[in-house]
Coordinates of C-alpha atoms and ligand atoms in Angstrom, one line a residue:
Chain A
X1 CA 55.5 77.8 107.3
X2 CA 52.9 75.4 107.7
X3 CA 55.6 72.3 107.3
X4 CA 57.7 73.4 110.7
X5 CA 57.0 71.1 113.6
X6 CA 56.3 73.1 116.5
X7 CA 58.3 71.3 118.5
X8 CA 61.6 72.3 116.2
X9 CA 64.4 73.9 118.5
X10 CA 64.2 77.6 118.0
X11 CA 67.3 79.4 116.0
X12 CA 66.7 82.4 118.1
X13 CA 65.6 83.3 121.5
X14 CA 65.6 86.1 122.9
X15 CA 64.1 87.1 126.7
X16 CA 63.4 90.7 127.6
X17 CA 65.0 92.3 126.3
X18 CA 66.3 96.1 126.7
X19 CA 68.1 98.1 124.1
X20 CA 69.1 101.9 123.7
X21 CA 72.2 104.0 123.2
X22 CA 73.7 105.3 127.0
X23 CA 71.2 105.4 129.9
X24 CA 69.0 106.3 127.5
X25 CA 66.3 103.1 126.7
X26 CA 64.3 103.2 123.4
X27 CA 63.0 100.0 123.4
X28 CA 61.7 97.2 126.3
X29 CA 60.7 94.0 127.5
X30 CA 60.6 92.2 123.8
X31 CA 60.8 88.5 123.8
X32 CA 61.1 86.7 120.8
X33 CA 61.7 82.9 119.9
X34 CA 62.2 82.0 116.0
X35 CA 61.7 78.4 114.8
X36 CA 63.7 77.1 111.6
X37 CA 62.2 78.5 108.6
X38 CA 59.8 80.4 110.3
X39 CA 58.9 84.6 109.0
X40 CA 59.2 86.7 111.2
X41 CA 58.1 90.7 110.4
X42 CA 58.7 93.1 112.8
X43 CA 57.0 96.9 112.1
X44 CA 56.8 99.8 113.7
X45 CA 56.7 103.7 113.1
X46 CA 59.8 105.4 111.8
X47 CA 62.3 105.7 114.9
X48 CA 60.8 103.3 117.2
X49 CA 63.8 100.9 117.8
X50 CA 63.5 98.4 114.7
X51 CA 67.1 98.9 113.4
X52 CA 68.5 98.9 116.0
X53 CA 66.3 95.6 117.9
X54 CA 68.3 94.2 114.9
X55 CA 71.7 95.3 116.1
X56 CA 70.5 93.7 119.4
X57 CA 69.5 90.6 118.2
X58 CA 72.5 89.8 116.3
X59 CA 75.1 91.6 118.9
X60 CA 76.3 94.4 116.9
X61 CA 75.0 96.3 120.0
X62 CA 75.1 94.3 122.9
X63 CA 71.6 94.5 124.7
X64 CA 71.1 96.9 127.9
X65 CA 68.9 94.1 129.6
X66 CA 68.1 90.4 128.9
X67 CA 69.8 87.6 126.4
X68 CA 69.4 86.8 123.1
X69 CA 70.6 83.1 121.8
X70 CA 71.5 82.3 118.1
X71 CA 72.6 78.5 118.8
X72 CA 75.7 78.1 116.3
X73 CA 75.3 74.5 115.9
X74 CA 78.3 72.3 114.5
X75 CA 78.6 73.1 111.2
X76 CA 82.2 74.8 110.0
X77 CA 80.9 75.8 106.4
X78 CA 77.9 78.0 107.7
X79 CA 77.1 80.9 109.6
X80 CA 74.7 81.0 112.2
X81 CA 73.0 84.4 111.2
X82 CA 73.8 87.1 108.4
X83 CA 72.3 90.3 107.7
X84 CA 70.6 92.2 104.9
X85 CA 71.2 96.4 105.6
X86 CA 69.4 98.9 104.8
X87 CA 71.6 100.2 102.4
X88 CA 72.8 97.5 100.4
X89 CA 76.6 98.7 101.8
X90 CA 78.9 96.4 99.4
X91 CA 82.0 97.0 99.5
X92 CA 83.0 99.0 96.2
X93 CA 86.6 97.8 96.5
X94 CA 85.2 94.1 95.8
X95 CA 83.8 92.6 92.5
X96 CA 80.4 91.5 93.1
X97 CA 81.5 88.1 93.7
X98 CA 84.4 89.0 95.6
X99 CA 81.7 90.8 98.0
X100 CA 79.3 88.0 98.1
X101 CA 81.7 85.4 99.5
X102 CA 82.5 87.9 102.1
X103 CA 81.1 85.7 104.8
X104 CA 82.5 83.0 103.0
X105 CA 86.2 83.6 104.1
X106 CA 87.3 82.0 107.0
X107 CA 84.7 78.7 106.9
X108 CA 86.3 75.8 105.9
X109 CA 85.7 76.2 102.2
X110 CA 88.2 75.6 99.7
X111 CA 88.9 78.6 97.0
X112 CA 86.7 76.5 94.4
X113 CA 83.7 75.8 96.8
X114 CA 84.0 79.4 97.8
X115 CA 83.3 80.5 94.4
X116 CA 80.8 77.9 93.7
X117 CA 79.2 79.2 97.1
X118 CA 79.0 83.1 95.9
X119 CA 77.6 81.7 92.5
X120 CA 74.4 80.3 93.5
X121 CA 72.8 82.6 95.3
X122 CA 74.1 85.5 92.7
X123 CA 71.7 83.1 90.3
X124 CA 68.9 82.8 92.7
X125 CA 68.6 86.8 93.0
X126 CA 69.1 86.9 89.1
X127 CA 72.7 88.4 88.8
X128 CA 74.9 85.5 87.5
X129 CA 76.3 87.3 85.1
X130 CA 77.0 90.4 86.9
X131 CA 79.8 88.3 89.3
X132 CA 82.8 89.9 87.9
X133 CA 81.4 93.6 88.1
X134 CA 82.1 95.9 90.5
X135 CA 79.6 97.2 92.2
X136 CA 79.5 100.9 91.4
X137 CA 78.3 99.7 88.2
X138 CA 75.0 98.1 89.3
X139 CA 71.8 99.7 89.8
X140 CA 70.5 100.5 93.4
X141 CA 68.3 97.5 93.4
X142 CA 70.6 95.1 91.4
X143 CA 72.9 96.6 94.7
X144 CA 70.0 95.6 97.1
X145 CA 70.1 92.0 95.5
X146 CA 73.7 91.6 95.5
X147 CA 73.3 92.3 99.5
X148 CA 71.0 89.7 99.8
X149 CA 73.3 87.5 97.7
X150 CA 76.1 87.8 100.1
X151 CA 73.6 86.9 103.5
X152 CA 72.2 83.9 101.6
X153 CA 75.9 82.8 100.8
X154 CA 76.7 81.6 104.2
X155 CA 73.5 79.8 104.8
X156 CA 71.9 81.0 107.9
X157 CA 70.0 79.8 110.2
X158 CA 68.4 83.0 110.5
X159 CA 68.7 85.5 108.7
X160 CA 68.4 89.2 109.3
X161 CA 66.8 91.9 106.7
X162 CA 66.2 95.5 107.8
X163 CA 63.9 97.3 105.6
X164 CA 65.9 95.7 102.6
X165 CA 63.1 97.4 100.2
X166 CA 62.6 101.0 101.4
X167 CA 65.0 102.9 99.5
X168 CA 64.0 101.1 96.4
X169 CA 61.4 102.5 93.6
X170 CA 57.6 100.5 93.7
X171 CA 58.4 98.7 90.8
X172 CA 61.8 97.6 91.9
X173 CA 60.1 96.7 95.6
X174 CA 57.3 94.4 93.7
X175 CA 59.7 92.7 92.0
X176 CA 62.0 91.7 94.7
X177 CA 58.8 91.4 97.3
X178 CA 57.6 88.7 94.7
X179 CA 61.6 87.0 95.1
X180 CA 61.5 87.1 98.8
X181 CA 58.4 85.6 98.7
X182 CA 59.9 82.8 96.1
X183 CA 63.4 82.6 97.7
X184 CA 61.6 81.1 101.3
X185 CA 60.6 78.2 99.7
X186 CA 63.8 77.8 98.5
X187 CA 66.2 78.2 101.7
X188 CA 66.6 76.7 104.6
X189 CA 66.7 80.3 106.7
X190 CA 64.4 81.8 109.0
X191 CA 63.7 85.4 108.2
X192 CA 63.5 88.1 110.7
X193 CA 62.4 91.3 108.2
X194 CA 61.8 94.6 109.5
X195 CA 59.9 96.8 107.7
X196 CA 57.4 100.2 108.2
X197 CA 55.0 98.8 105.2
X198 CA 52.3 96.7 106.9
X199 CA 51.2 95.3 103.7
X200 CA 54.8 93.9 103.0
X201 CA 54.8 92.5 106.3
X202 CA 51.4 90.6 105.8
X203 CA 52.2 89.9 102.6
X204 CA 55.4 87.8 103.5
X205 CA 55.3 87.0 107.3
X206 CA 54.1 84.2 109.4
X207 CA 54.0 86.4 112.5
X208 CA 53.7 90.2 112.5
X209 CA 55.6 91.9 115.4
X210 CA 54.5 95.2 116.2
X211 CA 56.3 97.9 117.8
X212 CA 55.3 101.0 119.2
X213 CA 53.8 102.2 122.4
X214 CA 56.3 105.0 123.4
X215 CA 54.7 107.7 125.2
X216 CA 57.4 110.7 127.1
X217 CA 60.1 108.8 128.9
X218 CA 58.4 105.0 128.7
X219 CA 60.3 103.2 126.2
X220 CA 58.6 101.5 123.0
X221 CA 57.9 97.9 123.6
X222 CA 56.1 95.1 121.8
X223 CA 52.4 96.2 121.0
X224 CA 51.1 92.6 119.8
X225 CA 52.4 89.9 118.0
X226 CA 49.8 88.8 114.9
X227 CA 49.4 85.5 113.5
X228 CA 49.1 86.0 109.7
X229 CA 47.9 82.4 108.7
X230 CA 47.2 82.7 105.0
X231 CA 48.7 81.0 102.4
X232 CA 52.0 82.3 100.4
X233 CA 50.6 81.8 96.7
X234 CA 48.3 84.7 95.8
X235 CA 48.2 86.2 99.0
X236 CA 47.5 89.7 98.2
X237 CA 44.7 88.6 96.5
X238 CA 43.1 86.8 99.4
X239 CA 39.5 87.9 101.0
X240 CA 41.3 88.5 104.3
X241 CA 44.5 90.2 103.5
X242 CA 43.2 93.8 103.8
X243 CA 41.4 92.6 107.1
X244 CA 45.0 91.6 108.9
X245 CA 46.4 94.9 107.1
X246 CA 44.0 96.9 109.1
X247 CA 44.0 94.6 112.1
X248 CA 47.7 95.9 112.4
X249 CA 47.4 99.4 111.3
X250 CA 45.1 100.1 114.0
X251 CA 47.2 98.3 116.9
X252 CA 49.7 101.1 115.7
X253 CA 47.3 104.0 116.0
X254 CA 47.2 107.5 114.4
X255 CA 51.0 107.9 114.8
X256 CA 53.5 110.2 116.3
X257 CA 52.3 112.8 113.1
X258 CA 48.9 112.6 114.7
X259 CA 49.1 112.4 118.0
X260 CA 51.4 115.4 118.0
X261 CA 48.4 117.6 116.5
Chain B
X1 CA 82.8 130.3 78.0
X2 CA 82.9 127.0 75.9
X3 CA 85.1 124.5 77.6
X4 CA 88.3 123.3 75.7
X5 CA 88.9 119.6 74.1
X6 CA 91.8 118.1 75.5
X7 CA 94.2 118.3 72.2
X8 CA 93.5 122.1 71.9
X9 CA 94.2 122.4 75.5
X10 CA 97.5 120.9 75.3
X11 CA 98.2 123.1 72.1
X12 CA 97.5 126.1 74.3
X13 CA 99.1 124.6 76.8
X14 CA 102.4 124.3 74.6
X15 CA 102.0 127.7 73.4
X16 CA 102.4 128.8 76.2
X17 CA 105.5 127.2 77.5
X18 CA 107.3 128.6 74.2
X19 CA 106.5 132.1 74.3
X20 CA 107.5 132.5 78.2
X21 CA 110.9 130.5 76.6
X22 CA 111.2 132.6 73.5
X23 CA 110.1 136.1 75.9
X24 CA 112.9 135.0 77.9
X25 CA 115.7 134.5 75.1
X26 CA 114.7 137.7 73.5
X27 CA 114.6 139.6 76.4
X28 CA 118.5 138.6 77.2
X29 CA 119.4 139.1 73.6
X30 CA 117.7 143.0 73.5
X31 CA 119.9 143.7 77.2
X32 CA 116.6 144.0 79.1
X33 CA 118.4 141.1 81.6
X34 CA 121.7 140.6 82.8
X35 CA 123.2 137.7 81.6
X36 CA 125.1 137.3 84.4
X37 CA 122.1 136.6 86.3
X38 CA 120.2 134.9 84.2
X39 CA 121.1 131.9 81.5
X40 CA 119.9 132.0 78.0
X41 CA 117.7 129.1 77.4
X42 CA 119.0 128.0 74.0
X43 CA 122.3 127.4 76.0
X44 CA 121.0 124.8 78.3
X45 CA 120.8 122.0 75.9
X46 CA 124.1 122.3 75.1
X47 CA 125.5 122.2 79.1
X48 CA 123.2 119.7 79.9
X49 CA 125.1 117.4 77.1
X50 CA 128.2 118.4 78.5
X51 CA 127.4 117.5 82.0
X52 CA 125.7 114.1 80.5
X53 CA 128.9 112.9 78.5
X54 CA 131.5 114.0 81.9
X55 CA 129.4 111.5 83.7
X56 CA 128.3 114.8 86.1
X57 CA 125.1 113.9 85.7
X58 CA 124.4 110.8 86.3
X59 CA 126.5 111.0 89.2
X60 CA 124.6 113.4 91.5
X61 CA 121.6 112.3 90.1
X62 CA 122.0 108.9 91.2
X63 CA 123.3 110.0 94.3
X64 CA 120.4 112.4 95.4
X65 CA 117.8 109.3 93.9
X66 CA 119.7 106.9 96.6
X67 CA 118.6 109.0 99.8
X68 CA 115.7 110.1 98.1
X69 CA 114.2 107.2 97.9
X70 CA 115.3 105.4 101.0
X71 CA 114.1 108.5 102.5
X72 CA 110.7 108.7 101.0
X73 CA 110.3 104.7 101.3
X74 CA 110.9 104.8 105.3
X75 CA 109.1 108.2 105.7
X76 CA 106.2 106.7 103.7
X77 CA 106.1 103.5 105.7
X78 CA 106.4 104.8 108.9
X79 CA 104.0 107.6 108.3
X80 CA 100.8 104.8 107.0
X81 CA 102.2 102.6 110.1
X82 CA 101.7 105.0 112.8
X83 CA 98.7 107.3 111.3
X84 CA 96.9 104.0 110.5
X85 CA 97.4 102.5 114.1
X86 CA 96.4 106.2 115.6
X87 CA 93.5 105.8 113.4
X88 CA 92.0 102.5 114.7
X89 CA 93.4 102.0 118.2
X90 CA 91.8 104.8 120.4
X91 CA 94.5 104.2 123.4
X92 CA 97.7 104.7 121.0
X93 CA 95.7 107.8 119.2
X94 CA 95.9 109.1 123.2
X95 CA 99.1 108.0 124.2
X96 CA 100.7 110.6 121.1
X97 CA 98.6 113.2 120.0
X98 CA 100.5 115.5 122.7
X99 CA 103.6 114.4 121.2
X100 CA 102.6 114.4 117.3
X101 CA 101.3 117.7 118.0
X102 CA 104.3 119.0 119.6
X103 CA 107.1 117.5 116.8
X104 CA 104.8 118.1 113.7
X105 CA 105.6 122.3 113.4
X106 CA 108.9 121.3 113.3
X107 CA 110.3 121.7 109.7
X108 CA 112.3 118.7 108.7
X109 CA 115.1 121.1 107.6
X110 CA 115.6 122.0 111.5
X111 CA 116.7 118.7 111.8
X112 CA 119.9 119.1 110.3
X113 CA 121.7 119.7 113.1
X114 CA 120.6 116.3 114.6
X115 CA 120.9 114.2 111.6
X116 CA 124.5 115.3 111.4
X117 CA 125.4 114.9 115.0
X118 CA 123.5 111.2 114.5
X119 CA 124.5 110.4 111.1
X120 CA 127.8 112.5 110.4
X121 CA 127.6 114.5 106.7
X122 CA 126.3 111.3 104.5
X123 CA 123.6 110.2 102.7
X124 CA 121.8 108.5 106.0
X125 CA 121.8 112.2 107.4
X126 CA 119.8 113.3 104.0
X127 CA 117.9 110.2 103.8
X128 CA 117.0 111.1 107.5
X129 CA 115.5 114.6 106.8
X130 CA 113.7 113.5 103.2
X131 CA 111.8 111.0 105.7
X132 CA 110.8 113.8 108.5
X133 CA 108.7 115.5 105.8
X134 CA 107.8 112.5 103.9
X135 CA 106.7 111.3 107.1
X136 CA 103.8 113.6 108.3
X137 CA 102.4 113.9 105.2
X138 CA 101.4 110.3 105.3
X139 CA 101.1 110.4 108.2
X140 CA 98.1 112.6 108.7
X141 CA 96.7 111.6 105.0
X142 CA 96.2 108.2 106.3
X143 CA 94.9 109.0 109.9
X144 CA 92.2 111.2 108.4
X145 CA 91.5 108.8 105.7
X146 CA 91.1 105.6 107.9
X147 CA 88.9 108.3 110.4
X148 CA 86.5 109.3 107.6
X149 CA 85.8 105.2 106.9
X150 CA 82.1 104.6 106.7
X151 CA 81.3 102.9 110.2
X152 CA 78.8 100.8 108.4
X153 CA 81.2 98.9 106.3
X154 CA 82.7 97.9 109.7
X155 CA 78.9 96.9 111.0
X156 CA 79.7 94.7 107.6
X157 CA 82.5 93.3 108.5
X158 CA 81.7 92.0 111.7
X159 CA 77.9 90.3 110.6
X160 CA 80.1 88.6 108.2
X161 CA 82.7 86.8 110.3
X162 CA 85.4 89.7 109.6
X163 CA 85.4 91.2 113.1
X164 CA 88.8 90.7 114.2
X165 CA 91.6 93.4 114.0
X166 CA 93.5 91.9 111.3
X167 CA 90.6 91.3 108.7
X168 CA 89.1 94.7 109.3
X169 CA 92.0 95.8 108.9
X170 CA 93.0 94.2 106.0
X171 CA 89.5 93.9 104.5
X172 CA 88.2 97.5 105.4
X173 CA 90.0 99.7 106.8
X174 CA 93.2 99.9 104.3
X175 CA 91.0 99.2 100.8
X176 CA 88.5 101.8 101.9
X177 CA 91.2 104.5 102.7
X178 CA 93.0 103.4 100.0
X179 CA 91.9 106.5 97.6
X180 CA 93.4 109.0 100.9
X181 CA 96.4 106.8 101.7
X182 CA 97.6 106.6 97.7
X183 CA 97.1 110.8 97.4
X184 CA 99.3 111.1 100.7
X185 CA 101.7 109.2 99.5
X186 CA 101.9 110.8 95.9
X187 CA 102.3 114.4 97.9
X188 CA 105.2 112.7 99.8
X189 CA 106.7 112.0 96.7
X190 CA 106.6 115.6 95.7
X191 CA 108.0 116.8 99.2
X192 CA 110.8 114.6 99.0
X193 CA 112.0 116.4 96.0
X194 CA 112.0 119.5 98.2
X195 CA 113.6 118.3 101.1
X196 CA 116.4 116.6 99.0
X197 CA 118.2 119.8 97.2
X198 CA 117.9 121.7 100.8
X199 CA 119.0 118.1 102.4
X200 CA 122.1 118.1 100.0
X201 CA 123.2 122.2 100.6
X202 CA 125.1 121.4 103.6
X203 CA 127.7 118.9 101.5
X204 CA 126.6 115.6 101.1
X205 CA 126.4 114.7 97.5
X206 CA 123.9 114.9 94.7
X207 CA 122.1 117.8 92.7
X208 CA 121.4 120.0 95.8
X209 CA 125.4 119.7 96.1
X210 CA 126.3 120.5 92.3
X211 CA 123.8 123.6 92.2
X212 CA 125.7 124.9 95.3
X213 CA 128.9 124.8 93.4
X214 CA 127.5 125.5 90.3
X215 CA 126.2 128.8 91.7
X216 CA 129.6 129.6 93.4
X217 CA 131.0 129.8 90.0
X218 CA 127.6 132.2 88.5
X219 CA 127.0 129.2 86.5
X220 CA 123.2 130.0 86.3
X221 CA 123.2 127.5 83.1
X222 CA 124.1 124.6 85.3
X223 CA 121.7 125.8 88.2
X224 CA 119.2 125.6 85.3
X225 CA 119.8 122.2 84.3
X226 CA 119.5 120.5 87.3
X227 CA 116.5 122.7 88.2
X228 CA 115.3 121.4 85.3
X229 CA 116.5 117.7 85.8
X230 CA 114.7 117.8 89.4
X231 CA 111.4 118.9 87.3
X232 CA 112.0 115.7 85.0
X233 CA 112.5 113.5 87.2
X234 CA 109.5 114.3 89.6
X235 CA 107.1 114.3 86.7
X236 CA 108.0 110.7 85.9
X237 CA 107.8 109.6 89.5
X238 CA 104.7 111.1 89.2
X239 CA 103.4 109.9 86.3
X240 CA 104.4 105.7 87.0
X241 CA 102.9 106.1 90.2
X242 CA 99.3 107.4 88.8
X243 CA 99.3 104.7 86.5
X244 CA 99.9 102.6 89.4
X245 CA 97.4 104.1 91.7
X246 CA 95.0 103.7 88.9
X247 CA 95.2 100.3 88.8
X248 CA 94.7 100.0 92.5
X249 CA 91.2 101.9 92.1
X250 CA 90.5 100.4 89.2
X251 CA 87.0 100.0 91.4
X252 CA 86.3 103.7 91.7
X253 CA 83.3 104.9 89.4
Ligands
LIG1 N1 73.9 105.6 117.3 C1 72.8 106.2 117.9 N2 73.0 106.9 119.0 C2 71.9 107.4 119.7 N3 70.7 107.2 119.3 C3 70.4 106.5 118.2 C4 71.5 105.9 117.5 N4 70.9 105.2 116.4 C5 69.6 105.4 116.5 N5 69.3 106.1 117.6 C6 67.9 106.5 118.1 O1 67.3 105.3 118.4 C7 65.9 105.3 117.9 C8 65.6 104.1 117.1 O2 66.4 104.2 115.9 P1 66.3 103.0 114.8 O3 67.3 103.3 113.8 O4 66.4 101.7 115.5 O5 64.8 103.3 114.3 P2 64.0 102.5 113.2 O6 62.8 101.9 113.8 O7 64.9 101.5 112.5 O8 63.6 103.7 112.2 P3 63.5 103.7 110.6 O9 62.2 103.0 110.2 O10 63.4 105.1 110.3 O11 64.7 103.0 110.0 C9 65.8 106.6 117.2 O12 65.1 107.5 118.1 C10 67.2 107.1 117.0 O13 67.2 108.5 117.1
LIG2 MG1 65.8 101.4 110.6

């Protein structure tokens, strides 16, 4: 956002890194530094490493090469980072409130801040009174919300969200695009969104990180990183949208579908 | 075909329970069974009264419930213990597969000779063997269920500050396996009732004992009863513990 002073300490850095599964390296040389409150979309054809760049970055699979850095500064009632899956994952076993202050056990919160703490952002996605449902009983993008509930409750610095709105129907995926874009204003988190929809990723990002490159045994790596530099309100609408759309779409090229023809 | 609603089933159901009943009086009555063999079933009331107001009754049955459910508390407890350990520490999973599979073809009746040597002829010894079979059941129902865990929810766990043993444990791996662990532990309940008759035939006391004696004497009326009794008794085991499970997974769809 325009508001972030450059010179901000960055919630996350990462330096070249490697990740993969085995010997086997998918993904190469990626740098990335995050300042507070800063968007960060990261795109990339299906399979190229953006998932699991995510696991990386956060340490759910330890990087083959390089170091990432999520300083966890002094706060007790926070988290440093939380996550937003690509399935919304709850835990059926919980309410919906019992699944949003998940990250909430174990800070040093009393039972009643707790609550108060899963409360808020269940009203900021729009689900208040959904809090004492379980969650079989929610629709899949009522699900997807209640996900993005429980990673806003512990207030991150950053905040992680893997393709939050693939599996979701266009409507749906409108709708919570036009939230996400809302909800930044609103918290204090920087946002690192992966997505395979360029127009999602112009439409929300400050900075467009695009993945790809992977030719035989070379590993994927990062193509370009794009400035998007228009502002939130109305941005679909804006002359030059389409123009950093296509800007992007053609660092990506044709595709594995076409190049394999 | 059309399926049945559920009063009409039952009706059917009943129906059915009487004319095998009446089939089997009539067929006693006309000579086509021995009696000797078999006991008319308008007679069993009346033994089962008799056995109720000598105190017979309540006796063995209270005897048999004491090792039967010591025996099916420890076999259950062990069995979740060790098949939920196996299921989430690789290194002790290792260390006794060998020895799981060697011990688990054993049937818990071949035991007897060991639970006598260890325990004498007393309700330890029974309570021992109840527990052998009791044992792998939950044992295995739990292992599998705590394998078959959707890694993700771990993935969860761990982005949200839950990564340590005892809260995946306690936040994961036991709520998620629940619906397996509970339907182990309701077929150990059933098992137990098996083991606990055989469990009782070589002398210890309780309805396994009374049927012994009861068939000694061609007292196929007694046999009955507590053939009957064992029936009772396990459908209302059963029956408190679904509504109990039910209310654990109250969060099922
Ligand atoms: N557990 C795993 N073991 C081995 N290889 C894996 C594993 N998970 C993913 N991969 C491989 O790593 C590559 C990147 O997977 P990843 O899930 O990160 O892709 P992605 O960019 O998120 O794709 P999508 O857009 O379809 O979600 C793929 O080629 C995939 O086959
Ligand atoms: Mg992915």
């Amino acid at each position: 956002m325009a508001t972030v002073s450059v010179a901000a300490p960055a919630v996350l850095h990462a330096r070249d890194i490697s990740l993969g599964f085995g010997d086997d390296t998918i993904l190469a040389g990626v740098d990335l530094e995050v300042r507070p409150q800063e968007f960060v979309a990261v795109v990339g054809a299906s399979g190229v490493g953006k998932s699991t760049l995510l696991r990386a970055l956060t340490g759910l699979l330890p990087p083959q090469r390089g170091e990432v850095e999520i300083p966890r500064g002094e706060a007790t009632d926070t988290r440093a980072w939380s996550m937003v899956f690509q399935a919304p994952r709850l835990f059926p076993w919980r309410r919906v409130r019992a699944n949003v202050e998940l990250g909430l056990e174990g800070l040093a919160l009393s039972r009643a801040e707790r609550r108060r703490r899963a409360l808020e952002p269940l009203a900021l996605v729009g689900l208040e009174e959904f809090a004492e449902r379980w969650p079989s009983t929610l629709s899949g993008g009522q699900q997807q919300r209640v996900g993005i509930a429980r990673a806003l409750a512990v207030k991150p610095k950053v905040l992680f969200m893997d393709e939050p709105f693939s599996a979701l129907d266009a409507i749906t995926r409108r709708h919570l695009q036009g939230e996400l874009a809302d909800l930044r204003q609103r918290t204090e988190a920087a946002i690192v969104f992966v997505t395979h929809d360029i127009e999602e990723a112009v439409l929300l990002a400050d900075r467009v990180m695009v993945l790809g490159g992977k030719r035989g045994d070379t590993p994927a790596g990062v193509i370009d990183v794009v400035e998007v530099d228009l502002p939130l309100t109305a941005r679909r609408e804006h002359a030059e949208f389409a123009n950093r759309v296509q800007a992007i779409e053609h660092l990506i090229g044709p595709g594995p579908a076409a190049a394999a023809t | 075909m059309k399926p049945l609603t559920r009063s009409r089933r039952s009706l059917i159901s009943a129906q059915g329970l009487v004319g095998f009943l009446i089939l089997w009086e009539v067929s006693l009555r006309a000579g086509l069974l021995p009696g000797s063999l078999v006991p008319l079933p308008s007679s069993i009331p009346g033994v089962l009264w008799a056995e109720l107001i000598d105190g017979i009754w309540f006796e063995v049955v209270l005897s048999s419930l004491s090792h039967y459910s010591v025996g099916v508390a420890l076999g259950s407890l062990l069995g979740i213990s060790v098949g939920v350990a196996a299921a989430l520490v690789p290194r002790f999973d290792a260390l006794h597969a060998w020895l799981a599979r060697l011990l688990r073809p054993i049937p818990p009746l071949a035991w007897i000779p060991f639970a006598i040597i260890w325990f004498g002829v007393n309700p330890s010894a029974a309570a021992f063997i109840i527990s052998i079979g009791v044992f792998w059941i939950n044992y295995f129902a739990s292992y599998s269920a705590v394998r078959a865990v959707d890694p993700g929810y771990n993935e969860v766990a761990i982005a949200f500050g839950q990564g340590h043993f005892l809260a995946r444990l306690t936040k994961v791996s036991l709520p998620a396996a629940a619906p397996g662990i509970l339907g182990g532990l309701r077929a150990g309940l059933g098992q137990g009732w098996m083991t606990v008759v055989a469990a009782e035939l070589f002398g210890i006391p309780g309805i396994g004992q009374r049927m012994m004696e009861a068939s000694g004497l061609l007292a196929t009326d007694i046999v009955v009863v507590y053939m009957l009794t064992i029936a009772g008794l396990y459908a209302l085991f059963d029956f408190i513990f679904m509504a109990i499970q039910r209310r654990i997974l109250r969060w099922q769809p």
